[in-house]
Coordinates of C-alpha atoms in Angstrom, one line a residue:
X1 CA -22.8 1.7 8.4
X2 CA -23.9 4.6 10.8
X3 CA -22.3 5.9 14.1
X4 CA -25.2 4.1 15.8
X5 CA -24.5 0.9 14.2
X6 CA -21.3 1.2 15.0
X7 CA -21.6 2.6 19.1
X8 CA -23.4 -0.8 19.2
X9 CA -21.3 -3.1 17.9
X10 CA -20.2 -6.3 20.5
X11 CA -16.5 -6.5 21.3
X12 CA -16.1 -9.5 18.9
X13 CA -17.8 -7.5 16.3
X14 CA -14.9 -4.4 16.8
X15 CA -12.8 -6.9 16.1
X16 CA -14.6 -8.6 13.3
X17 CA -14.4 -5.1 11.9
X18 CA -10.7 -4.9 11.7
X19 CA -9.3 -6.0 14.6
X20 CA -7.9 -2.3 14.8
X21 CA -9.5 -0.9 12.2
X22 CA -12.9 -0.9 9.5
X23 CA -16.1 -2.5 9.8
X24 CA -15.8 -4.1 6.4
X25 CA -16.0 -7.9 7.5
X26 CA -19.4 -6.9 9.5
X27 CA -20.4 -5.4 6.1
X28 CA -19.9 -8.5 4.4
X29 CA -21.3 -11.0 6.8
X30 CA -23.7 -12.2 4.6
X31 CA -21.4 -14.5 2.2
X32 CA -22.2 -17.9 0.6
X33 CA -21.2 -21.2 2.5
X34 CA -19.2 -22.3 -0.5
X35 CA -16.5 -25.4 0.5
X36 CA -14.6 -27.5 -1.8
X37 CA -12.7 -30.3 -1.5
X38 CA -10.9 -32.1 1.1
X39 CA -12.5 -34.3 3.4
X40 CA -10.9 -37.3 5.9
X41 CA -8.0 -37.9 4.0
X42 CA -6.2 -34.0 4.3
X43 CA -3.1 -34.2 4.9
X44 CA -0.4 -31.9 6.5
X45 CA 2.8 -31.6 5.0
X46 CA 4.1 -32.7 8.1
X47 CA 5.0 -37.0 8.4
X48 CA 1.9 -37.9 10.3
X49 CA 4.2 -39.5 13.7
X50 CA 3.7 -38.8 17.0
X51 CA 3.0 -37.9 19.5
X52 CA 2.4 -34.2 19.5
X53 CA 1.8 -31.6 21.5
X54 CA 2.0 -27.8 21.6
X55 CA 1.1 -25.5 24.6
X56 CA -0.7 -22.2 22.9
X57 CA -1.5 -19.0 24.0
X58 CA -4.1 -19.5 25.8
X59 CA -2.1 -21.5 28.4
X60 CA -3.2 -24.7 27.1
X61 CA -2.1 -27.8 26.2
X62 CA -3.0 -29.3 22.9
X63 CA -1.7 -33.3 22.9
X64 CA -2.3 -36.0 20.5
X65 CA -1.3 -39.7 19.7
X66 CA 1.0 -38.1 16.3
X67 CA 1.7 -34.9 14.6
X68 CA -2.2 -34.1 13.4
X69 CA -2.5 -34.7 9.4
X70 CA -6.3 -33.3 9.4
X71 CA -5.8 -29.7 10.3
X72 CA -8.2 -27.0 10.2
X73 CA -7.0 -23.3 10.7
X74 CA -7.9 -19.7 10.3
X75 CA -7.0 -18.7 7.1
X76 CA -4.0 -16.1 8.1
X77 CA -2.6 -19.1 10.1
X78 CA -2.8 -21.5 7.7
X79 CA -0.9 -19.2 4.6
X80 CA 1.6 -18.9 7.5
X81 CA 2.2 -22.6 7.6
X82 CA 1.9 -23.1 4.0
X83 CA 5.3 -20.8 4.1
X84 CA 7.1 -22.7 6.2
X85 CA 6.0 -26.2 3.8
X86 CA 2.9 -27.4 6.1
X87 CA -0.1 -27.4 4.1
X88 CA -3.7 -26.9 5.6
X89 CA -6.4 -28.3 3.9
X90 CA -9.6 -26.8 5.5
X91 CA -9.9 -23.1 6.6
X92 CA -12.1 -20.6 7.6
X93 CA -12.1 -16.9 7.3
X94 CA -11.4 -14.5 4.2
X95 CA -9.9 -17.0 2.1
X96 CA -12.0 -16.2 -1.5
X97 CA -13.0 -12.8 -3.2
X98 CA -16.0 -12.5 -5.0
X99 CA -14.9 -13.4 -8.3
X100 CA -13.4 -16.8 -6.7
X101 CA -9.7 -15.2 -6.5
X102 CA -7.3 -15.8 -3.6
X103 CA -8.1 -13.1 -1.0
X104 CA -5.4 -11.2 0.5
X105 CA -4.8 -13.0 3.8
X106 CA -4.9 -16.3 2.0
X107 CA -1.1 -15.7 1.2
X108 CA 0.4 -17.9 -1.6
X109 CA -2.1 -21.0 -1.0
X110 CA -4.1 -22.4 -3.7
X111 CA -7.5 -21.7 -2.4
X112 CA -9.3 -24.0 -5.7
X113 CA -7.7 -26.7 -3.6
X114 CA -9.1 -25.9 -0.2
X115 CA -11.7 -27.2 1.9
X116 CA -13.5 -23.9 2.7
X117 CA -15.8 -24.2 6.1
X118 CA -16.7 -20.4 6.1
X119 CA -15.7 -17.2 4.0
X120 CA -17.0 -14.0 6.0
X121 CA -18.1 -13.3 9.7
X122 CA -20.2 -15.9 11.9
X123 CA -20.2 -18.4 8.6
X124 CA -18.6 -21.7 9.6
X125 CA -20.1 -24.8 8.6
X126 CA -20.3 -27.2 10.8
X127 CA -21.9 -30.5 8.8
X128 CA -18.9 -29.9 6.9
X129 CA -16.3 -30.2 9.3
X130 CA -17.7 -33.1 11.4
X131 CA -17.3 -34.8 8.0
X132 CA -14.0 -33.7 7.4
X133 CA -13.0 -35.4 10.9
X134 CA -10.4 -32.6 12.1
X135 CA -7.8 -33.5 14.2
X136 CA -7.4 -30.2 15.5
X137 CA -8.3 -26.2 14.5
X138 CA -6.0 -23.5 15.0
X139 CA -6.5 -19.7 14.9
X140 CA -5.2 -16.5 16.4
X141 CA -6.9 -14.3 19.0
X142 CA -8.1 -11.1 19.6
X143 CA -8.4 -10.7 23.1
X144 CA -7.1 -11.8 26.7
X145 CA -9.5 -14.3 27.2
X146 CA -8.2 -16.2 24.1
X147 CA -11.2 -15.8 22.0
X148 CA -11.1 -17.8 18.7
X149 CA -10.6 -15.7 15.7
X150 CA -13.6 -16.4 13.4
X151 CA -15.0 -18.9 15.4
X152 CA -18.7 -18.0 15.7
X153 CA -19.8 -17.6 19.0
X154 CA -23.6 -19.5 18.5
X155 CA -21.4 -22.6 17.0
X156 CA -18.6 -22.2 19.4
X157 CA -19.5 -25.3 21.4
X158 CA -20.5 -27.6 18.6
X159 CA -16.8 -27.0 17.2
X160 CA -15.2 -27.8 20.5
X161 CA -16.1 -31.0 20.6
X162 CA -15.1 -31.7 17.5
X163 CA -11.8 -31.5 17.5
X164 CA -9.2 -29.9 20.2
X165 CA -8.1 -26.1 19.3
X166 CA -5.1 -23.7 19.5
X167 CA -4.7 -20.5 19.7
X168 CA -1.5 -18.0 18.6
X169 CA -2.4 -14.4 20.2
X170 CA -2.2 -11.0 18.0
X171 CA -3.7 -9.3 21.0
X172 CA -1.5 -6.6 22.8
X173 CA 2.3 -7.3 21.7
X174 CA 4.4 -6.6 19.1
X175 CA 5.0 -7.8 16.0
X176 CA 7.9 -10.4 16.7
X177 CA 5.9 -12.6 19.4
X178 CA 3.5 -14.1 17.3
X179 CA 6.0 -14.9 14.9
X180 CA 8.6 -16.6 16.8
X181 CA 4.9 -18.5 18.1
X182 CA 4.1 -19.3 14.7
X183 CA 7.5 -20.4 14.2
X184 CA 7.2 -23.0 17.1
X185 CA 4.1 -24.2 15.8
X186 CA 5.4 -24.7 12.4
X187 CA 8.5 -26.9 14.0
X188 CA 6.2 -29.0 16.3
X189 CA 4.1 -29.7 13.0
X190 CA 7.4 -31.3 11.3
X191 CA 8.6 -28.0 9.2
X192 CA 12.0 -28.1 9.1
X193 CA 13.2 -24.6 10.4
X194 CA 16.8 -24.9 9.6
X195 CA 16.2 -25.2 5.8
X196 CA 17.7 -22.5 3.9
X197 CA 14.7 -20.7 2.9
X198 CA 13.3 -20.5 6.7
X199 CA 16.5 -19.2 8.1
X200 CA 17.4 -16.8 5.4
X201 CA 13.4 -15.6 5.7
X202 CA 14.4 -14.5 9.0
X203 CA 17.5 -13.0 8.5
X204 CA 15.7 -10.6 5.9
X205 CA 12.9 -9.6 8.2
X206 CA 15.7 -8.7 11.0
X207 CA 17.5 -7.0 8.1
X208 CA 14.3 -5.0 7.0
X209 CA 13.5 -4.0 10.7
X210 CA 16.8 -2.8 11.2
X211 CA 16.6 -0.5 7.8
X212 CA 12.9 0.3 9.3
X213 CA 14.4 1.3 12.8
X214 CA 17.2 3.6 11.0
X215 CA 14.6 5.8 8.5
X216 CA 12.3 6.4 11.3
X217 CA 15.6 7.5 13.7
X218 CA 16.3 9.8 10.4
X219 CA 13.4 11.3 9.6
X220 CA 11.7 11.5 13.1
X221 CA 9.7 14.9 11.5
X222 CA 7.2 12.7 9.3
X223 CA 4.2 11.5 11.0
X224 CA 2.2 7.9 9.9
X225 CA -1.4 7.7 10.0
X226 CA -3.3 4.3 9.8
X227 CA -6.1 3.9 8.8
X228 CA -9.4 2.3 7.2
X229 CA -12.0 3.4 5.2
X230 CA -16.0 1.6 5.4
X231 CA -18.6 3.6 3.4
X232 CA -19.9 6.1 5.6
X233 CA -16.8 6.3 8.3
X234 CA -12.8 6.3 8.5
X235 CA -11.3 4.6 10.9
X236 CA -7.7 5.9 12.5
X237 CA -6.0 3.1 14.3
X238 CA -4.1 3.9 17.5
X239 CA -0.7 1.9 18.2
X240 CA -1.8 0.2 21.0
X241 CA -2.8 -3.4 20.9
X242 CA -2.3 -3.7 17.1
X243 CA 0.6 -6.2 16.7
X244 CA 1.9 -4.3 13.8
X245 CA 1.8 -0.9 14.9
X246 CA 3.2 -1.5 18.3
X247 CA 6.1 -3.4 16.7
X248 CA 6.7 0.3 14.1
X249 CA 6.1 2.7 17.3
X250 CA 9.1 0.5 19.2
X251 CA 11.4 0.7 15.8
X252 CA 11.1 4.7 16.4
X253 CA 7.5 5.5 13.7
X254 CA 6.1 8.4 14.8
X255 CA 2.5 7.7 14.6
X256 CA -0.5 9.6 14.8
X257 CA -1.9 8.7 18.1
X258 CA -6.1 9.2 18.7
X259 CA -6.3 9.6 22.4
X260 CA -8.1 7.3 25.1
X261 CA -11.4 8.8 24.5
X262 CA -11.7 8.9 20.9
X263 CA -10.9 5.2 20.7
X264 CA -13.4 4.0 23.3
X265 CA -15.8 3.5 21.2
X266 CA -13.5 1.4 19.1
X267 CA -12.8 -1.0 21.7
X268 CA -9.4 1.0 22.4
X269 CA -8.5 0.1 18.6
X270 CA -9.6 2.8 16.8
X271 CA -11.3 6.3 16.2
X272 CA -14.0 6.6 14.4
X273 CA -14.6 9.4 12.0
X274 CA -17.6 11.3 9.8
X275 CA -15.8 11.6 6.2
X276 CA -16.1 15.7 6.2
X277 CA -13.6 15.3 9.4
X278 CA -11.1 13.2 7.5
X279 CA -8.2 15.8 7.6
X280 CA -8.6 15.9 12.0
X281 CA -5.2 14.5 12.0
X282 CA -2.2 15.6 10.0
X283 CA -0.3 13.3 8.4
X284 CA 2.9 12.6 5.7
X285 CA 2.0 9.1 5.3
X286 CA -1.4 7.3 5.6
X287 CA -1.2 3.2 5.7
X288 CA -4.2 1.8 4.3
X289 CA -5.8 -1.6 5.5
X290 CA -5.6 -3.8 2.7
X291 CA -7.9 -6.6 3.2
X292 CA -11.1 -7.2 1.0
X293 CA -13.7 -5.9 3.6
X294 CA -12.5 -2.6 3.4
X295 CA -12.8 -0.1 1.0
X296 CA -9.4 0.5 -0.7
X297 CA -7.7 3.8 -1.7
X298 CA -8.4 4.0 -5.5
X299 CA -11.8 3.4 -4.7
X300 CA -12.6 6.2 -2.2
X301 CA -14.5 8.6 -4.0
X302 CA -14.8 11.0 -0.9
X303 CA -13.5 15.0 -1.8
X304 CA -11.9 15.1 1.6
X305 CA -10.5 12.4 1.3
X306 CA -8.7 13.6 -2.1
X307 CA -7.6 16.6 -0.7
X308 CA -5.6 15.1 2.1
X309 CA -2.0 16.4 1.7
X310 CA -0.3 12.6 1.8
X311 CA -2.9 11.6 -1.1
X312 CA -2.4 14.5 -3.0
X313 CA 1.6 13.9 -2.8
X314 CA 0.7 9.9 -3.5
X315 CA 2.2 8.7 -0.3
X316 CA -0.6 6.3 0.9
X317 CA 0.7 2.5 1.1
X318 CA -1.0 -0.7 1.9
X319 CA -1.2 -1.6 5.9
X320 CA -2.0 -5.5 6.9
X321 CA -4.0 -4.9 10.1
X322 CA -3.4 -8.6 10.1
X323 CA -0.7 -9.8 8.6
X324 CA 0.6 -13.3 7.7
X325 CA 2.7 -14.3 10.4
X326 CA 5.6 -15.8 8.4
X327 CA 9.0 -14.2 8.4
X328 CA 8.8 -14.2 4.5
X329 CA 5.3 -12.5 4.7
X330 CA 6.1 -9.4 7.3
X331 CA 9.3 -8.7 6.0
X332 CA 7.7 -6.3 3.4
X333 CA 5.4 -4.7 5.4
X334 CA 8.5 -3.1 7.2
X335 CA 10.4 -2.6 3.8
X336 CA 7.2 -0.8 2.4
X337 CA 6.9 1.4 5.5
X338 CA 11.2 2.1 5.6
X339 CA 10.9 3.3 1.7
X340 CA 8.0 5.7 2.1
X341 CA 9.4 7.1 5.7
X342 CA 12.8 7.2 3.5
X343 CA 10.8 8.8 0.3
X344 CA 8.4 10.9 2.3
X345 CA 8.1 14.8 1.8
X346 CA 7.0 16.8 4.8
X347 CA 3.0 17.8 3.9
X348 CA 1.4 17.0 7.5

């Protein structure tokens, strides 16, 4: 995609791109409207008694005669769920790769068993989820005016009034928010959040962003550089409004930081850059956006790119722009980012 392309892109299609970072998904709007499965009788994990009702993000009020059984969700919100036991049936969003694999923000689901509605950008099939009768979609959001994620904006409407909707928001706070959010939804949906395995999940994130907080306080000398790689531009993420990278820069990272001007076209998420000016920022570490609609590190063929001094000395690791938002699921993102901080030579 070209610098023009790009300067033109609509604010949901900055975020489409990455949320902070890539233009991937934009890339690969063009998928098939494969589905599977599922239908009217879906259920949740959850008993299906009543009533319930959970006030989102958005300030609203979601309230129904019992705990919904048919839910739909953004993929990323439904492998979050699935952690804490309550199993979505029908999602939307980058849930299958191209050789029919488990993407990466599918989590630990078994997508062969999933009602699929839509598997890039503006793809969401509608027919298909009248039939499915939803009792209610939930997704995240990108913005302050509580924006679906991956809810197309020509189909918007038609969903609405389908089902009611809820929204968790990955828009301008740190990490920790949207999990203890995601948390409270889980509960309201019937998981049980004092079982061993949810408590002790959070008890090892804690412990990893403690560990996190001390290498950074150690080696305050090494600098961390996100970013994302599309075919014809790299992408630096700033800190601000990525949930991840706020959360790191409050533990004490020392991140590379584009400034206010060089993100604007971005959306304030990112700067974008020509390959040949790759190297604009020096860096010890680079974190990597690891979903599928980017292009990942091995396959970066780019001689700048190569000759960065953190690839040379191999200390590139994986970055989820946005990640699961189960305890279970974060806690190595920090643990990743503690051992190469820990690890990390000074090359910047």
């Amino acid at each position: 995609m070209s610098n023009a392309r790009a300067t033109h892109l609509t604010r949901r299609g900055i975020l489409a791109a990455g949320g902070a970072l890539g233009l991937g998904a934009v890339l690969a709007a063009c998928g098939d409207e494969d589905t599977n499965g599922g239908g009217s009788d879906a259920k949740a994990s959850a008993k299906a008694s009543g009533p319930w009702s959970f006030k989102d993000d958005r300030g609203e009020t979601v309230k129904l005669d019992r705990i919904p059984a048919n839910i739909v969700a953004f993929v990323g919100v439904a492998a979050a769920l699935h952690d804490y036991g309550i199993e979505v049936k029908g999602v939307f969003g980058p849930t299958r790769t191209k050789d029919g694999k488990a993407d990466v923000q599918a989590g630990d689901m078994d997508v062969s068993k999933l009602t699929l509605f839509g598997n890039v950008w503006d793809q969401f099939n509608v027919e298909q989820y009248a039939a499915f009768q939803p009792d209610v979609l939930i997704s995240t959001t990108f913005d302050s005016a509580g924006t679906l994620w991956y809810v197309p904006e020509a189909s918007k409407d038609k969903i609405a009034k389908l089902a009611p909707s809820a929204a968790v928001s990955v828009y301008d706070r740190q990490l920790t928010a949207p999990l203890q959010r995601m948390w409270e939804l889980a509960e309201s949906l019937g998981a049980d959040m004092k079982a061993d395995k949810a408590v002790k999940a959070k008890q090892e994130f804690e412990a990893a962003a403690e560990r996190l907080r001390e290498a950074a306080k150690s080696r305050p000398e090494i600098k961390v550089l996100a970013g994302s790689a599309s075919q014809e531009i790299f992408y630096v993420s700033g800190t601000n409004l990525s949930i991840d990278l706020e959360y790191f820069k409050a533990l004490g990272v020392n991140f590379v930081e584009p400034p206010e001007k060089a993100k604007a076209e971005g959306g304030g998420w990112f700067e974008s850059l020509s390959w040949e000016n790759v190297d604009k920022y020096p860096a010890d570490i680079i974190m990597m956006d690891d979903r599928s609609s980017t292009i990942q590190p091995a396959d970066i063929t780019e001689g700048t790119w190569k000759k960065l001094p953190a690839v040379k000395a191999g200390q590139v690791i994986a970055r989820s722009p946005e990640p699961i938002l189960s305890y279970a699921k974060c806690t190595p993102l920090l643990t990743t980012l503690a051992e190469a901080i820990e690890k990390a030579k000074k090359v910047g």
